Amino acid sequence: MIGFSPPLYRLRVGDYRVSYRVTLQLVVILSVFHKKDSDRWLKRQG
């Protein structure tokens, strides 16, 4: 996703979405949510 530092990534897993960040040594899972809630999640993230 654009505008986040470090970059924020999203992954689709069936009906679920996973947002995560990748650093030099880690993959950090930020949230897991159902796709019906993705609009609400995006509004909260700015």
PDB file of C-alpha atoms in Angstrom:
ATOM      1  CA  MET A   1       0.000   0.000   0.000  1.00  0.00           C
ATOM      2  CA  ILE A   2       1.240   3.474  -0.834  1.00  0.00           C
ATOM      3  CA  GLY A   3       2.041   6.091   1.810  1.00  0.00           C
ATOM      4  CA  PHE A   4       3.174   3.797   4.613  1.00  0.00           C
ATOM      5  CA  SER A   5       6.735   3.548   5.874  1.00  0.00           C
ATOM      6  CA  PRO A   6       7.907   0.827   5.996  1.00  0.00           C
ATOM      7  CA  PRO A   7       5.591  -0.410   3.228  1.00  0.00           C
ATOM      8  CA  LEU A   8       2.399  -2.199   4.225  1.00  0.00           C
ATOM      9  CA  TYR A   9       1.369  -5.324   2.338  1.00  0.00           C
ATOM     10  CA  ARG A  10      -1.930  -7.197   2.052  1.00  0.00           C
ATOM     11  CA  LEU A  11      -2.524 -10.862   1.394  1.00  0.00           C
ATOM     12  CA  ARG A  12      -5.769 -12.592   0.425  1.00  0.00           C
ATOM     13  CA  VAL A  13      -6.439 -15.940   2.096  1.00  0.00           C
ATOM     14  CA  GLY A  14      -9.877 -17.186   1.088  1.00  0.00           C
ATOM     15  CA  ASP A  15     -12.412 -14.735   2.544  1.00  0.00           C
ATOM     16  CA  TYR A  16      -9.805 -13.182   4.839  1.00  0.00           C
ATOM     17  CA  ARG A  17      -7.282 -10.405   4.377  1.00  0.00           C
ATOM     18  CA  VAL A  18      -3.961 -10.176   6.174  1.00  0.00           C
ATOM     19  CA  SER A  19      -2.017  -6.935   6.473  1.00  0.00           C
ATOM     20  CA  TYR A  20       1.674  -7.156   7.250  1.00  0.00           C
ATOM     21  CA  ARG A  21       5.034  -5.398   7.100  1.00  0.00           C
ATOM     22  CA  VAL A  22       8.383  -6.831   6.099  1.00  0.00           C
ATOM     23  CA  THR A  23      11.569  -5.610   7.770  1.00  0.00           C
ATOM     24  CA  LEU A  24      15.113  -6.855   7.275  1.00  0.00           C
ATOM     25  CA  GLN A  25      14.655  -9.771   9.664  1.00  0.00           C
ATOM     26  CA  LEU A  26      10.931 -10.022  10.394  1.00  0.00           C
ATOM     27  CA  VAL A  27       7.501 -10.333   8.857  1.00  0.00           C
ATOM     28  CA  VAL A  28       5.112  -8.541  11.226  1.00  0.00           C
ATOM     29  CA  ILE A  29       1.419  -9.486  11.003  1.00  0.00           C
ATOM     30  CA  LEU A  30      -0.599  -6.341  11.753  1.00  0.00           C
ATOM     31  CA  SER A  31      -4.144  -7.618  11.353  1.00  0.00           C
ATOM     32  CA  VAL A  32      -6.329 -10.405  10.011  1.00  0.00           C
ATOM     33  CA  PHE A  33      -9.905  -9.525   9.018  1.00  0.00           C
ATOM     34  CA  HIS A  34     -12.804 -10.805   6.922  1.00  0.00           C
ATOM     35  CA  LYS A  35     -13.084  -9.241   3.475  1.00  0.00           C
ATOM     36  CA  LYS A  36     -16.481  -7.736   4.353  1.00  0.00           C
ATOM     37  CA  ASP A  37     -14.653  -5.614   6.955  1.00  0.00           C
ATOM     38  CA  SER A  38     -11.893  -4.417   4.607  1.00  0.00           C
ATOM     39  CA  ASP A  39     -13.503  -1.004   3.926  1.00  0.00           C
ATOM     40  CA  ARG A  40     -13.767  -0.330   7.655  1.00  0.00           C
ATOM     41  CA  TRP A  41     -10.139  -1.409   8.169  1.00  0.00           C
ATOM     42  CA  LEU A  42      -8.882   0.869   5.383  1.00  0.00           C
ATOM     43  CA  LYS A  43     -10.758   3.859   6.845  1.00  0.00           C
ATOM     44  CA  ARG A  44      -9.142   3.267  10.253  1.00  0.00           C
ATOM     45  CA  GLN A  45      -5.672   3.093   8.684  1.00  0.00           C
ATOM     46  CA  GLY A  46      -6.080   6.500   7.090  1.00  0.00           C
TER      47      GLY A  46
END
